[in-house]
PDB file of C-alpha atoms in Angstrom:
ATOM      1  CA  UNK A  44      23.859  55.856  59.183  1.00  0.00           C
ATOM      2  CA  UNK A  45      22.167  58.712  57.446  1.00  0.00           C
ATOM      3  CA  UNK A  46      18.930  57.604  55.784  1.00  0.00           C
ATOM      4  CA  UNK A  47      19.956  59.550  52.689  1.00  0.00           C
ATOM      5  CA  UNK A  48      22.771  56.941  52.182  1.00  0.00           C
ATOM      6  CA  UNK A  49      20.466  53.929  52.110  1.00  0.00           C
ATOM      7  CA  UNK A  50      19.552  52.656  48.601  1.00  0.00           C
ATOM      8  CA  UNK A  51      16.035  52.073  47.734  1.00  0.00           C
ATOM      9  CA  UNK A  52      16.541  48.393  47.485  1.00  0.00           C
ATOM     10  CA  UNK A  53      18.131  48.284  50.800  1.00  0.00           C
ATOM     11  CA  UNK A  54      15.184  50.166  52.455  1.00  0.00           C
ATOM     12  CA  UNK A  55      12.797  47.377  51.219  1.00  0.00           C
ATOM     13  CA  UNK A  56      15.034  44.753  52.608  1.00  0.00           C
ATOM     14  CA  UNK A  57      15.184  46.448  55.906  1.00  0.00           C
ATOM     15  CA  UNK A  58      11.308  47.178  56.038  1.00  0.00           C
ATOM     16  CA  UNK A  59      10.669  43.630  55.350  1.00  0.00           C
ATOM     17  CA  UNK A  60      13.139  42.388  58.109  1.00  0.00           C
ATOM     18  CA  UNK A  61      11.551  44.906  60.298  1.00  0.00           C
ATOM     19  CA  UNK A  62       8.093  43.761  59.690  1.00  0.00           C
ATOM     20  CA  UNK A  63       8.734  40.052  60.091  1.00  0.00           C
ATOM     21  CA  UNK A  64      11.708  39.967  62.559  1.00  0.00           C
ATOM     22  CA  UNK A  65      11.502  43.388  64.141  1.00  0.00           C
ATOM     23  CA  UNK A  66      11.107  42.315  67.633  1.00  0.00           C
ATOM     24  CA  UNK A  67      14.451  40.332  67.323  1.00  0.00           C
ATOM     25  CA  UNK A  68      16.372  43.451  66.154  1.00  0.00           C
ATOM     26  CA  UNK A  69      17.424  41.503  62.917  1.00  0.00           C
ATOM     27  CA  UNK A  70      16.858  44.675  60.699  1.00  0.00           C
ATOM     28  CA  UNK A  71      19.413  46.596  63.108  1.00  0.00           C
ATOM     29  CA  UNK A  72      22.134  43.934  62.323  1.00  0.00           C
ATOM     30  CA  UNK A  73      21.529  44.334  58.588  1.00  0.00           C
ATOM     31  CA  UNK A  74      22.047  48.069  58.812  1.00  0.00           C
ATOM     32  CA  UNK A  75      25.207  47.567  60.801  1.00  0.00           C
ATOM     33  CA  UNK A  76      24.011  48.804  63.985  1.00  0.00           C
ATOM     34  CA  UNK A  77      25.148  45.895  65.806  1.00  0.00           C
ATOM     35  CA  UNK A  78      25.069  47.310  69.470  1.00  0.00           C
ATOM     36  CA  UNK A  79      21.375  48.176  69.311  1.00  0.00           C
ATOM     37  CA  UNK A  80      20.563  44.853  67.406  1.00  0.00           C
ATOM     38  CA  UNK A  81      22.211  42.998  70.145  1.00  0.00           C
ATOM     39  CA  UNK A  82      20.286  44.891  72.819  1.00  0.00           C
ATOM     40  CA  UNK A  83      17.012  44.161  70.965  1.00  0.00           C
ATOM     41  CA  UNK A  84      17.818  40.549  70.567  1.00  0.00           C
ATOM     42  CA  UNK A  85      18.778  40.081  74.069  1.00  0.00           C
ATOM     43  CA  UNK A  86      15.569  41.852  75.279  1.00  0.00           C
ATOM     44  CA  UNK A  87      13.567  39.565  73.057  1.00  0.00           C
ATOM     45  CA  UNK A  88      15.087  36.407  74.244  1.00  0.00           C
ATOM     46  CA  UNK A  89      14.691  37.319  77.959  1.00  0.00           C
ATOM     47  CA  UNK A  90      10.975  38.459  77.272  1.00  0.00           C
ATOM     48  CA  UNK A  91      10.536  34.829  75.935  1.00  0.00           C
ATOM     49  CA  UNK A  92      12.473  32.887  78.486  1.00  0.00           C
ATOM     50  CA  UNK A  93      11.325  34.537  81.578  1.00  0.00           C
ATOM     51  CA  UNK A  94       7.738  33.552  81.331  1.00  0.00           C
ATOM     52  CA  UNK A  95       8.633  30.119  80.380  1.00  0.00           C
ATOM     53  CA  UNK A  96      11.011  29.566  83.189  1.00  0.00           C
ATOM     54  CA  UNK A  97       8.784  31.321  85.540  1.00  0.00           C
ATOM     55  CA  UNK A  98       5.887  29.104  84.979  1.00  0.00           C
ATOM     56  CA  UNK A  99       7.918  25.940  85.190  1.00  0.00           C
TER      57      UNK A  99
END
């Protein structure tokens, strides 16, 4: 998506999503970039689960 096509209001929403939920890729889903959002979400979940399962 071209940055020029993103409205100012949407930029604020994406910025806040990236700030608070950025590691999970939620902002990518909001922008319609579902593939990269899914990759970020999977990497986040694996990064959380592997240490928990590994220590058990």
